[in-house]
Amino acid sequence: GKWIDLSVYPANKGYEDLILMASKPALPFAWTALTLPEDRYIWFSLKDPQVLPSTIFWMSNGGRHYPPWNGRHKRVIGLEEVVAYFHHGLERSARFNPMNRAGIPTTVQMKKQSSLVVNYIMAVAAIPAGFDIAQSIRPSVDRKSVRITSKSGKSISIRLNIGFLKSKPDPSQHQMSS
């Protein structure tokens, strides 16, 4: 029943906080980032939002009061890319829920004739002094790098193959059996 500043952690002692954010499916990629300005690095991930439409921010700060945690699981952050209805599991994700009613997929329909391809990029990069919260990650024109810009206006460029996110595996490289 109150507002919490989620940019500061830990925010809510004695609780488990889950936030699910959905990406716009038309984006060339979606991203998640965590900056550690004091240590001068950023961890970030890139994904195809049509394959992994949502990100769960799981902030554990002593809120699991049952075994085996008993309130001891504190100051832990999880960043999970998902097709799910929060942490409720397959049964509740497969049923109608507020997320899929809003057009955000919470399950994947598997097809016997094709593989599910989940291409995902994770990276760590050094950041300059004064780089604070990641505000944007944008592809270069040639799609061979990304520019990460912070809220403070500092930016870095990272070389990586963004095309990998939309690539399909070469079937000649894999042997499938039934």
Coordinates of N, CA, C and O in Angstrom, one line a residue:
G1 N 0.8 -1.2 0.0 CA 0.0 0.0 0.0 C 0.8 1.3 0.0 O 0.3 2.3 0.2
K2 N 2.1 1.2 -0.3 CA 2.9 2.4 -0.3 C 3.9 2.3 -1.5 O 4.1 1.3 -2.1
W3 N 4.5 3.5 -1.8 CA 5.5 3.5 -2.9 C 6.8 3.2 -2.4 O 7.2 3.5 -1.3
I4 N 7.6 2.5 -3.3 CA 9.0 2.1 -2.9 C 9.9 2.5 -4.1 O 9.6 2.3 -5.2
D5 N 11.0 3.1 -3.7 CA 12.0 3.5 -4.7 C 12.8 2.2 -5.1 O 13.7 1.8 -4.3
L6 N 12.6 1.6 -6.3 CA 13.2 0.4 -6.6 C 14.6 0.6 -7.2 O 15.4 -0.3 -7.5
S7 N 15.1 1.9 -7.3 CA 16.4 2.1 -7.8 C 17.4 2.0 -6.6 O 18.6 2.1 -6.9
V8 N 16.9 1.9 -5.4 CA 17.8 1.8 -4.2 C 17.5 0.4 -3.6 O 16.4 0.0 -3.4
Y9 N 18.6 -0.4 -3.4 CA 18.4 -1.7 -2.8 C 19.4 -1.9 -1.7 O 20.5 -1.4 -1.7
P10 N 19.0 -2.6 -0.6 CA 17.6 -3.2 -0.4 C 16.6 -2.1 -0.1 O 16.9 -1.2 0.6
A11 N 15.4 -2.4 -0.6 CA 14.3 -1.4 -0.4 C 13.3 -1.7 0.7 O 12.8 -0.9 1.3
N12 N 13.1 -3.0 0.9 CA 12.0 -3.4 1.8 C 12.5 -4.6 2.6 O 12.2 -5.7 2.3
K13 N 13.1 -4.3 3.8 CA 13.6 -5.4 4.6 C 12.5 -6.3 5.1 O 11.4 -5.8 5.5
G14 N 12.7 -7.6 5.1 CA 11.8 -8.6 5.6 C 10.7 -9.0 4.6 O 9.8 -9.7 4.9
Y15 N 11.0 -8.7 3.3 CA 10.0 -9.0 2.2 C 10.8 -9.6 1.0 O 12.0 -9.4 0.8
E16 N 10.0 -10.2 0.2 CA 10.4 -10.6 -1.2 C 9.6 -9.7 -2.1 O 8.4 -9.6 -2.0
D17 N 10.3 -9.0 -3.0 CA 9.6 -8.2 -3.9 C 9.9 -8.7 -5.3 O 11.0 -8.9 -5.7
L18 N 8.8 -8.9 -6.1 CA 8.9 -9.3 -7.5 C 8.3 -8.2 -8.4 O 7.2 -7.8 -8.1
I19 N 9.0 -7.8 -9.4 CA 8.5 -6.9 -10.4 C 8.6 -7.5 -11.7 O 9.7 -8.1 -12.1
L20 N 7.6 -7.6 -12.5 CA 7.6 -8.1 -13.9 C 7.5 -7.0 -14.8 O 6.5 -6.2 -14.8
M21 N 8.4 -6.9 -15.8 CA 8.4 -5.8 -16.8 C 8.3 -6.5 -18.2 O 9.1 -7.4 -18.4
A22 N 7.4 -6.1 -19.0 CA 7.2 -6.7 -20.3 C 7.8 -5.7 -21.4 O 7.7 -4.5 -21.2
S23 N 8.4 -6.3 -22.4 CA 9.1 -5.6 -23.4 C 8.1 -5.4 -24.6 O 7.3 -6.3 -24.9
K24 N 8.3 -4.4 -25.4 CA 7.5 -4.2 -26.6 C 8.0 -5.2 -27.6 O 9.2 -5.2 -28.0
P25 N 7.2 -6.1 -28.2 CA 7.6 -7.1 -29.1 C 8.2 -6.6 -30.4 O 9.0 -7.3 -31.0
A26 N 7.9 -5.4 -30.8 CA 8.5 -4.8 -32.1 C 9.9 -4.3 -32.0 O 10.5 -4.0 -33.0
L27 N 10.4 -4.2 -30.8 CA 11.8 -3.7 -30.6 C 12.8 -4.7 -31.3 O 12.6 -5.9 -31.3
P28 N 13.9 -4.2 -31.8 CA 15.0 -5.0 -32.4 C 15.6 -6.0 -31.3 O 16.0 -7.1 -31.6
F29 N 15.7 -5.5 -30.1 CA 16.0 -6.3 -28.9 C 15.6 -5.6 -27.7 O 15.3 -4.4 -27.7
A30 N 15.5 -6.3 -26.6 CA 15.2 -5.8 -25.3 C 16.4 -6.0 -24.4 O 17.2 -6.8 -24.7
W31 N 16.5 -5.2 -23.3 CA 17.7 -5.3 -22.5 C 17.4 -5.2 -21.0 O 16.4 -4.7 -20.6
T32 N 18.3 -5.7 -20.3 CA 18.3 -5.6 -18.8 C 19.8 -5.2 -18.4 O 20.7 -5.8 -19.0
A33 N 19.9 -4.3 -17.5 CA 21.3 -3.9 -17.1 C 21.3 -3.7 -15.6 O 20.3 -3.3 -15.0
L34 N 22.5 -3.9 -15.0 CA 22.8 -3.6 -13.6 C 24.1 -3.0 -13.6 O 25.1 -3.5 -14.0
T35 N 24.2 -1.7 -13.0 CA 25.5 -1.0 -12.9 C 26.0 -1.1 -11.5 O 25.2 -1.0 -10.6
L36 N 27.3 -1.2 -11.4 CA 28.0 -1.1 -10.1 C 29.0 0.0 -10.3 O 30.2 -0.2 -10.6
P37 N 28.5 1.3 -10.1 CA 29.4 2.5 -10.3 C 30.7 2.4 -9.5 O 31.7 2.8 -10.0
E38 N 30.6 2.0 -8.2 CA 31.7 2.0 -7.3 C 32.8 1.0 -7.8 O 34.0 1.3 -7.7
D39 N 32.4 -0.1 -8.4 CA 33.3 -1.1 -9.0 C 33.6 -0.8 -10.4 O 34.4 -1.6 -11.0
R40 N 33.0 0.2 -11.0 CA 33.2 0.6 -12.4 C 32.9 -0.4 -13.5 O 33.7 -0.6 -14.4
Y41 N 31.8 -1.2 -13.3 CA 31.4 -2.1 -14.4 C 29.9 -2.1 -14.5 O 29.1 -1.8 -13.6
I42 N 29.5 -2.6 -15.6 CA 28.0 -2.9 -15.9 C 27.9 -4.3 -16.4 O 28.7 -4.8 -17.2
W43 N 26.9 -5.0 -15.9 CA 26.4 -6.3 -16.5 C 25.2 -6.0 -17.2 O 24.3 -5.2 -16.8
F44 N 25.1 -6.5 -18.5 CA 23.8 -6.3 -19.2 C 23.5 -7.6 -20.1 O 24.4 -8.4 -20.3
S45 N 22.3 -7.7 -20.4 CA 21.8 -8.8 -21.3 C 20.9 -8.2 -22.4 O 20.3 -7.2 -22.2
L46 N 21.0 -8.9 -23.5 CA 20.1 -8.5 -24.7 C 19.3 -9.8 -25.1 O 19.9 -10.9 -25.0
K47 N 18.1 -9.6 -25.5 CA 17.2 -10.7 -25.8 C 16.3 -10.3 -26.9 O 16.0 -9.1 -27.2
D48 N 15.7 -11.3 -27.6 CA 14.7 -11.0 -28.6 C 13.3 -11.0 -27.8 O 12.9 -12.0 -27.2
P49 N 12.7 -9.8 -27.8 CA 11.4 -9.7 -27.0 C 10.3 -10.6 -27.5 O 9.3 -10.8 -26.8
Q50 N 10.4 -11.1 -28.7 CA 9.3 -12.0 -29.2 C 9.5 -13.4 -28.7 O 8.6 -14.2 -28.7
V51 N 10.7 -13.7 -28.2 CA 11.0 -15.0 -27.6 C 11.0 -15.0 -26.1 O 10.4 -15.9 -25.5
L52 N 11.6 -14.0 -25.5 CA 11.5 -13.8 -24.0 C 10.9 -12.4 -23.8 O 11.5 -11.4 -23.7
P53 N 9.5 -12.4 -23.6 CA 8.9 -11.1 -23.5 C 9.0 -10.3 -22.2 O 8.7 -9.1 -22.2
S54 N 9.4 -11.0 -21.2 CA 9.3 -10.3 -19.8 C 10.6 -10.5 -19.1 O 11.4 -11.5 -19.3
T55 N 10.8 -9.6 -18.1 CA 11.9 -9.7 -17.2 C 11.4 -9.6 -15.8 O 10.5 -8.8 -15.5
I56 N 11.8 -10.6 -14.9 CA 11.4 -10.5 -13.5 C 12.6 -10.0 -12.7 O 13.7 -10.5 -12.8
F57 N 12.3 -9.0 -11.9 CA 13.3 -8.5 -10.9 C 12.9 -9.1 -9.6 O 11.8 -8.8 -9.1
W58 N 13.7 -10.0 -9.1 CA 13.4 -10.7 -7.9 C 14.3 -10.2 -6.8 O 15.5 -10.4 -6.8
M59 N 13.8 -9.5 -5.8 CA 14.6 -8.9 -4.8 C 14.3 -9.6 -3.5 O 13.2 -9.4 -2.9
S60 N 15.2 -10.3 -3.0 CA 15.0 -11.1 -1.8 C 15.7 -10.4 -0.6 O 16.9 -10.2 -0.7
N61 N 14.9 -10.1 0.4 CA 15.5 -9.4 1.5 C 14.9 -10.0 2.8 O 14.4 -9.2 3.6
G62 N 15.0 -11.3 3.0 CA 14.6 -11.9 4.2 C 13.1 -12.2 4.3 O 12.5 -12.5 5.3
G63 N 12.4 -12.2 3.1 CA 11.0 -12.4 3.1 C 10.4 -13.8 3.1 O 9.3 -14.0 3.3
R64 N 11.3 -14.7 2.8 CA 10.8 -16.1 2.9 C 11.0 -16.6 4.3 O 12.1 -17.0 4.7
H65 N 9.9 -16.7 5.0 CA 9.9 -17.0 6.4 C 9.7 -18.5 6.7 O 9.5 -18.9 7.8
Y66 N 9.9 -19.3 5.7 CA 9.7 -20.8 5.8 C 10.9 -21.5 5.4 O 11.8 -20.9 4.8
P67 N 11.1 -22.8 5.9 CA 12.3 -23.6 5.6 C 12.4 -23.7 4.0 O 11.4 -23.8 3.3
P68 N 13.6 -23.8 3.5 CA 14.9 -23.8 4.3 C 15.5 -22.4 4.5 O 16.5 -22.2 5.1
W69 N 14.8 -21.3 4.0 CA 15.3 -20.0 4.0 C 15.2 -19.4 5.4 O 16.1 -18.7 5.9
N70 N 14.1 -19.5 6.1 CA 13.8 -19.0 7.4 C 14.2 -17.5 7.6 O 14.8 -17.2 8.6
G71 N 14.0 -16.7 6.6 CA 14.3 -15.3 6.7 C 15.7 -14.9 6.5 O 16.1 -13.8 6.7
R72 N 16.6 -15.9 6.2 CA 18.0 -15.6 6.1 C 18.5 -15.2 4.7 O 19.6 -14.8 4.5
H73 N 17.7 -15.4 3.7 CA 18.0 -15.1 2.3 C 17.9 -13.6 2.1 O 16.8 -13.1 1.8
K74 N 18.9 -12.8 2.3 CA 18.9 -11.3 2.3 C 19.8 -10.7 1.3 O 20.9 -11.3 1.0
R75 N 19.4 -9.5 0.9 CA 20.2 -8.7 0.0 C 20.7 -9.4 -1.3 O 21.8 -9.4 -1.7
V76 N 19.7 -10.1 -1.9 CA 19.9 -10.9 -3.1 C 19.0 -10.4 -4.2 O 17.8 -10.2 -4.0
I77 N 19.6 -10.1 -5.4 CA 18.8 -9.7 -6.6 C 18.9 -10.8 -7.7 O 20.0 -11.2 -8.0
G78 N 17.8 -11.1 -8.2 CA 17.7 -12.0 -9.4 C 17.1 -11.3 -10.6 O 16.1 -10.5 -10.4
L79 N 17.7 -11.4 -11.7 CA 17.2 -10.8 -13.0 C 17.0 -12.0 -13.9 O 17.9 -12.6 -14.4
E80 N 15.7 -12.3 -14.2 CA 15.3 -13.5 -14.9 C 14.5 -13.1 -16.2 O 13.5 -12.4 -16.0
E81 N 15.0 -13.6 -17.3 CA 14.2 -13.4 -18.6 C 13.3 -14.5 -18.7 O 13.7 -15.7 -18.6
V82 N 12.0 -14.2 -18.9 CA 11.0 -15.3 -18.8 C 9.9 -15.2 -19.8 O 9.6 -14.1 -20.4
V83 N 9.2 -16.3 -20.0 CA 7.8 -16.3 -20.6 C 7.0 -17.0 -19.5 O 7.0 -18.2 -19.4
A84 N 6.4 -16.2 -18.6 CA 5.8 -16.7 -17.4 C 4.9 -15.7 -16.8 O 5.0 -14.5 -17.1
Y85 N 4.0 -16.2 -15.9 CA 3.2 -15.3 -15.1 C 3.9 -15.2 -13.7 O 3.7 -16.1 -12.8
F86 N 4.8 -14.3 -13.6 CA 5.6 -14.1 -12.4 C 6.3 -15.4 -12.0 O 6.8 -16.1 -12.9
H87 N 6.2 -15.8 -10.8 CA 6.9 -17.1 -10.3 C 5.8 -18.2 -10.0 O 6.1 -19.1 -9.3
H88 N 4.6 -18.0 -10.6 CA 3.5 -18.9 -10.2 C 3.6 -20.3 -10.9 O 2.7 -21.1 -10.6
G89 N 4.5 -20.5 -11.8 CA 4.6 -21.9 -12.4 C 3.8 -22.0 -13.6 O 3.0 -21.2 -14.0
L90 N 3.9 -23.2 -14.2 CA 3.3 -23.5 -15.5 C 1.8 -23.5 -15.4 O 1.1 -22.9 -16.3
E91 N 1.2 -24.1 -14.4 CA -0.3 -24.1 -14.4 C -0.9 -22.7 -14.4 O -1.8 -22.5 -15.2
R92 N -0.5 -21.8 -13.6 CA -1.0 -20.5 -13.6 C -0.6 -19.7 -14.8 O -1.4 -18.8 -15.2
S93 N 0.6 -19.9 -15.3 CA 1.0 -19.2 -16.5 C 0.2 -19.7 -17.7 O -0.1 -18.9 -18.6
A94 N -0.3 -20.9 -17.8 CA -1.0 -21.5 -18.9 C -2.5 -21.0 -18.8 O -3.2 -21.0 -19.9
R95 N -3.0 -20.7 -17.7 CA -4.4 -20.3 -17.5 C -4.5 -18.8 -17.9 O -3.5 -18.1 -18.0
F96 N -5.7 -18.3 -18.1 CA -5.9 -16.9 -18.3 C -5.4 -16.1 -17.1 O -5.8 -16.6 -16.0
N97 N -4.7 -15.1 -17.3 CA -4.2 -14.3 -16.1 C -4.1 -12.8 -16.6 O -4.2 -12.6 -17.8
P98 N -3.9 -11.9 -15.7 CA -3.8 -10.5 -16.1 C -2.8 -10.2 -17.2 O -3.0 -9.3 -18.0
M99 N -1.7 -10.9 -17.2 CA -0.6 -10.7 -18.2 C -1.0 -11.1 -19.6 O -1.0 -10.3 -20.5
N100 N -1.5 -12.4 -19.7 CA -1.8 -12.8 -21.1 C -3.1 -12.1 -21.6 O -3.3 -11.9 -22.8
R101 N -4.0 -11.7 -20.7 CA -5.2 -10.9 -21.1 C -4.8 -9.6 -21.6 O -5.4 -9.0 -22.5
A102 N -3.6 -9.0 -21.2 CA -3.1 -7.8 -21.7 C -2.3 -8.0 -23.0 O -1.7 -7.0 -23.5
G103 N -2.2 -9.2 -23.5 CA -1.4 -9.5 -24.7 C 0.0 -9.8 -24.5 O 0.8 -9.9 -25.4
I104 N 0.4 -10.1 -23.2 CA 1.8 -10.4 -22.9 C 1.9 -12.0 -22.7 O 1.2 -12.5 -21.8
P105 N 2.6 -12.7 -23.6 CA 2.6 -14.1 -23.5 C 3.2 -14.6 -22.2 O 4.2 -14.1 -21.7
T106 N 2.6 -15.6 -21.6 CA 3.0 -16.2 -20.4 C 3.4 -17.7 -20.6 O 3.7 -18.4 -19.6
T107 N 3.2 -18.2 -21.8 CA 3.6 -19.6 -22.2 C 4.1 -19.6 -23.6 O 3.8 -18.7 -24.4
V108 N 4.7 -20.7 -24.0 CA 5.2 -20.9 -25.4 C 4.5 -22.2 -25.9 O 4.5 -23.2 -25.2
Q109 N 4.0 -22.1 -27.1 CA 3.4 -23.3 -27.7 C 4.5 -24.0 -28.4 O 5.1 -23.5 -29.4
M110 N 4.9 -25.2 -28.0 CA 6.0 -26.0 -28.6 C 5.4 -26.7 -29.8 O 4.3 -27.2 -29.8
K111 N 6.3 -26.9 -30.8 CA 5.9 -27.6 -32.0 C 6.9 -28.7 -32.3 O 8.1 -28.5 -32.2
K112 N 6.3 -29.9 -32.6 CA 7.1 -31.1 -32.7 C 8.1 -31.0 -33.9 O 9.2 -31.5 -33.9
Q113 N 7.6 -30.2 -35.0 CA 8.4 -30.1 -36.2 C 9.6 -29.1 -36.1 O 10.4 -29.0 -37.0
S114 N 9.6 -28.3 -35.1 CA 10.7 -27.3 -35.0 C 11.3 -27.1 -33.6 O 10.6 -27.5 -32.6
S115 N 12.4 -26.6 -33.5 CA 13.1 -26.3 -32.3 C 12.8 -25.0 -31.7 O 12.5 -24.0 -32.5
L116 N 12.7 -24.8 -30.4 CA 12.6 -23.5 -29.8 C 14.0 -22.9 -29.7 O 14.9 -23.5 -29.0
V117 N 14.3 -21.8 -30.3 CA 15.6 -21.2 -30.3 C 15.5 -20.0 -29.4 O 14.7 -19.1 -29.6
V118 N 16.3 -20.0 -28.4 CA 16.4 -18.9 -27.4 C 17.8 -18.3 -27.4 O 18.7 -18.8 -26.7
N119 N 18.1 -17.4 -28.3 CA 19.4 -16.7 -28.3 C 19.4 -15.6 -27.3 O 18.5 -14.8 -27.3
Y120 N 20.5 -15.5 -26.6 CA 20.5 -14.6 -25.4 C 22.0 -14.1 -25.3 O 22.9 -14.9 -25.4
I121 N 22.2 -12.8 -25.1 CA 23.6 -12.3 -24.9 C 23.7 -11.7 -23.5 O 22.9 -10.9 -23.1
M122 N 24.7 -12.1 -22.8 CA 25.1 -11.5 -21.5 C 26.5 -11.0 -21.6 O 27.4 -11.6 -22.3
A123 N 26.8 -9.8 -21.1 CA 28.1 -9.3 -21.1 C 28.4 -8.4 -19.9 O 27.5 -7.9 -19.3
V124 N 29.7 -8.2 -19.7 CA 30.2 -7.3 -18.6 C 31.1 -6.3 -19.3 O 31.9 -6.7 -20.1
A125 N 31.1 -5.1 -18.9 CA 32.0 -4.1 -19.5 C 32.4 -3.0 -18.5 O 31.6 -2.7 -17.5
A126 N 33.6 -2.5 -18.6 CA 34.0 -1.4 -17.7 C 33.3 -0.2 -18.1 O 32.9 0.1 -19.2
I127 N 33.0 0.6 -17.1 CA 32.4 1.9 -17.2 C 33.2 3.1 -16.7 O 34.0 2.8 -15.8
P128 N 33.1 4.2 -17.3 CA 33.9 5.4 -16.8 C 33.4 5.9 -15.5 O 32.2 5.7 -15.1
A129 N 34.2 6.7 -14.8 CA 33.7 7.4 -13.6 C 32.6 8.3 -14.0 O 32.6 8.9 -15.1
G130 N 31.6 8.3 -13.1 CA 30.4 9.2 -13.4 C 29.3 8.4 -14.1 O 28.2 9.0 -14.3
F131 N 29.5 7.2 -14.6 CA 28.5 6.4 -15.3 C 27.6 5.9 -14.2 O 28.1 5.2 -13.3
D132 N 26.3 6.2 -14.2 CA 25.4 5.8 -13.1 C 24.4 4.7 -13.7 O 24.9 3.7 -14.1
I133 N 23.2 5.0 -13.7 CA 22.1 4.1 -14.1 C 22.1 4.0 -15.6 O 22.0 5.0 -16.3
A134 N 22.0 2.8 -16.2 CA 21.9 2.6 -17.6 C 20.5 3.1 -18.0 O 19.5 2.7 -17.5
Q135 N 20.5 4.0 -19.0 CA 19.3 4.6 -19.4 C 18.9 4.1 -20.8 O 17.7 3.9 -21.1
S136 N 19.8 3.7 -21.7 CA 19.5 3.2 -23.0 C 20.6 2.3 -23.5 O 21.8 2.5 -23.1
I137 N 20.2 1.3 -24.3 CA 21.2 0.5 -25.0 C 20.6 0.5 -26.4 O 19.5 0.0 -26.7
R138 N 21.4 1.0 -27.4 CA 21.0 1.1 -28.7 C 22.0 0.5 -29.7 O 23.2 0.6 -29.5
P139 N 21.5 -0.2 -30.8 CA 22.4 -0.8 -31.7 C 23.0 0.2 -32.6 O 22.5 1.3 -32.9
S140 N 24.2 -0.1 -33.1 CA 24.9 0.8 -34.1 C 24.2 0.5 -35.4 O 23.5 -0.5 -35.6
V141 N 24.5 1.4 -36.4 CA 23.8 1.2 -37.7 C 24.2 -0.1 -38.4 O 23.4 -0.8 -38.9
D142 N 25.5 -0.5 -38.2 CA 25.9 -1.8 -38.8 C 25.6 -3.0 -37.9 O 25.9 -4.2 -38.3
R143 N 24.9 -2.8 -36.8 CA 24.5 -3.9 -35.9 C 25.7 -4.7 -35.4 O 25.5 -5.9 -35.0
K144 N 26.9 -4.2 -35.3 CA 28.0 -4.9 -34.8 C 28.5 -4.4 -33.5 O 29.5 -4.8 -32.9
S145 N 27.7 -3.4 -32.9 CA 28.0 -2.9 -31.6 C 26.8 -2.3 -31.0 O 25.8 -2.1 -31.7
V146 N 26.9 -2.0 -29.7 CA 25.8 -1.3 -29.0 C 26.4 -0.1 -28.3 O 27.6 -0.1 -27.9
R147 N 25.6 1.0 -28.1 CA 26.0 2.1 -27.3 C 25.2 2.1 -26.1 O 23.9 2.1 -26.2
I148 N 25.8 2.1 -24.9 CA 25.1 2.1 -23.6 C 25.3 3.5 -23.0 O 26.4 4.0 -22.9
T149 N 24.2 4.2 -22.8 CA 24.2 5.6 -22.2 C 23.6 5.6 -20.9 O 22.6 4.9 -20.6
S150 N 24.2 6.3 -20.0 CA 23.8 6.3 -18.6 C 22.9 7.6 -18.4 O 22.9 8.5 -19.2
K151 N 22.2 7.6 -17.3 CA 21.3 8.7 -16.9 C 22.1 10.0 -16.8 O 21.7 11.1 -17.1
S152 N 23.4 9.8 -16.4 CA 24.3 11.0 -16.2 C 24.8 11.5 -17.6 O 25.5 12.5 -17.6
G153 N 24.6 10.8 -18.7 CA 25.1 11.2 -20.0 C 26.3 10.5 -20.4 O 26.7 10.7 -21.6
K154 N 27.0 9.8 -19.5 CA 28.2 9.1 -19.9 C 27.8 7.9 -20.8 O 26.7 7.3 -20.6
S155 N 28.7 7.5 -21.7 CA 28.3 6.4 -22.6 C 29.6 5.5 -22.9 O 30.7 6.0 -22.9
I156 N 29.3 4.3 -23.3 CA 30.3 3.4 -23.8 C 29.8 2.7 -25.0 O 28.6 2.5 -25.2
S157 N 30.7 2.2 -25.8 CA 30.4 1.4 -27.0 C 31.0 0.0 -26.8 O 32.2 -0.1 -26.5
I158 N 30.2 -1.0 -27.1 CA 30.6 -2.4 -26.9 C 30.4 -3.1 -28.3 O 29.3 -3.1 -28.8
R159 N 31.5 -3.7 -28.7 CA 31.3 -4.5 -30.0 C 30.7 -5.9 -29.6 O 31.2 -6.6 -28.8
L160 N 29.6 -6.2 -30.4 CA 29.0 -7.5 -30.3 C 28.1 -7.7 -31.4 O 27.6 -6.8 -32.0
N161 N 27.8 -9.0 -31.7 CA 27.0 -9.3 -32.9 C 25.5 -9.4 -32.5 O 25.0 -10.4 -32.0
I162 N 24.8 -8.3 -32.7 CA 23.4 -8.2 -32.3 C 22.5 -9.1 -33.2 O 21.5 -9.7 -32.8
G163 N 23.0 -9.4 -34.4 CA 22.3 -10.3 -35.3 C 22.1 -11.7 -34.7 O 21.2 -12.4 -35.1
F164 N 23.0 -12.1 -33.8 CA 22.8 -13.4 -33.2 C 21.5 -13.6 -32.5 O 20.9 -14.7 -32.5
L165 N 20.9 -12.5 -32.0 CA 19.6 -12.6 -31.3 C 18.5 -13.2 -32.2 O 17.6 -13.8 -31.7
K166 N 18.5 -12.9 -33.5 CA 17.5 -13.3 -34.4 C 17.9 -14.5 -35.3 O 17.2 -15.0 -36.1
S167 N 19.2 -15.0 -35.1 CA 19.7 -16.1 -35.9 C 19.1 -17.4 -35.5 O 18.7 -17.7 -34.4
K168 N 19.0 -18.3 -36.5 CA 18.5 -19.6 -36.3 C 19.6 -20.6 -36.4 O 20.6 -20.4 -37.2
P169 N 19.6 -21.7 -35.7 CA 20.7 -22.7 -35.8 C 20.7 -23.4 -37.2 O 19.7 -23.5 -37.8
D170 N 21.9 -23.7 -37.5 CA 22.2 -24.5 -38.8 C 21.8 -25.9 -38.5 O 22.5 -26.6 -37.7
P171 N 20.8 -26.5 -39.1 CA 20.4 -27.9 -38.9 C 21.4 -28.9 -39.2 O 21.5 -30.0 -38.6
S172 N 22.4 -28.6 -40.1 CA 23.4 -29.5 -40.5 C 24.4 -29.7 -39.3 O 25.2 -30.6 -39.3
Q173 N 24.4 -28.8 -38.4 CA 25.3 -28.8 -37.3 C 24.8 -29.6 -36.1 O 25.5 -29.8 -35.1
H174 N 23.5 -30.0 -36.1 CA 22.9 -30.6 -35.0 C 22.3 -31.9 -35.5 O 21.7 -32.0 -36.6
Q175 N 22.4 -33.0 -34.7 CA 21.8 -34.2 -35.0 C 20.7 -34.4 -34.0 O 20.9 -34.4 -32.8
M176 N 19.5 -34.6 -34.5 CA 18.3 -34.8 -33.6 C 17.9 -36.3 -33.6 O 18.0 -37.0 -34.6
S177 N 17.5 -36.8 -32.5 CA 17.0 -38.2 -32.4 C 15.7 -38.2 -31.7 O 15.3 -37.2 -31.0
S178 N 15.0 -39.2 -31.9 CA 13.6 -39.3 -31.3 C 13.5 -40.5 -30.4 O 14.3 -41.4 -30.3

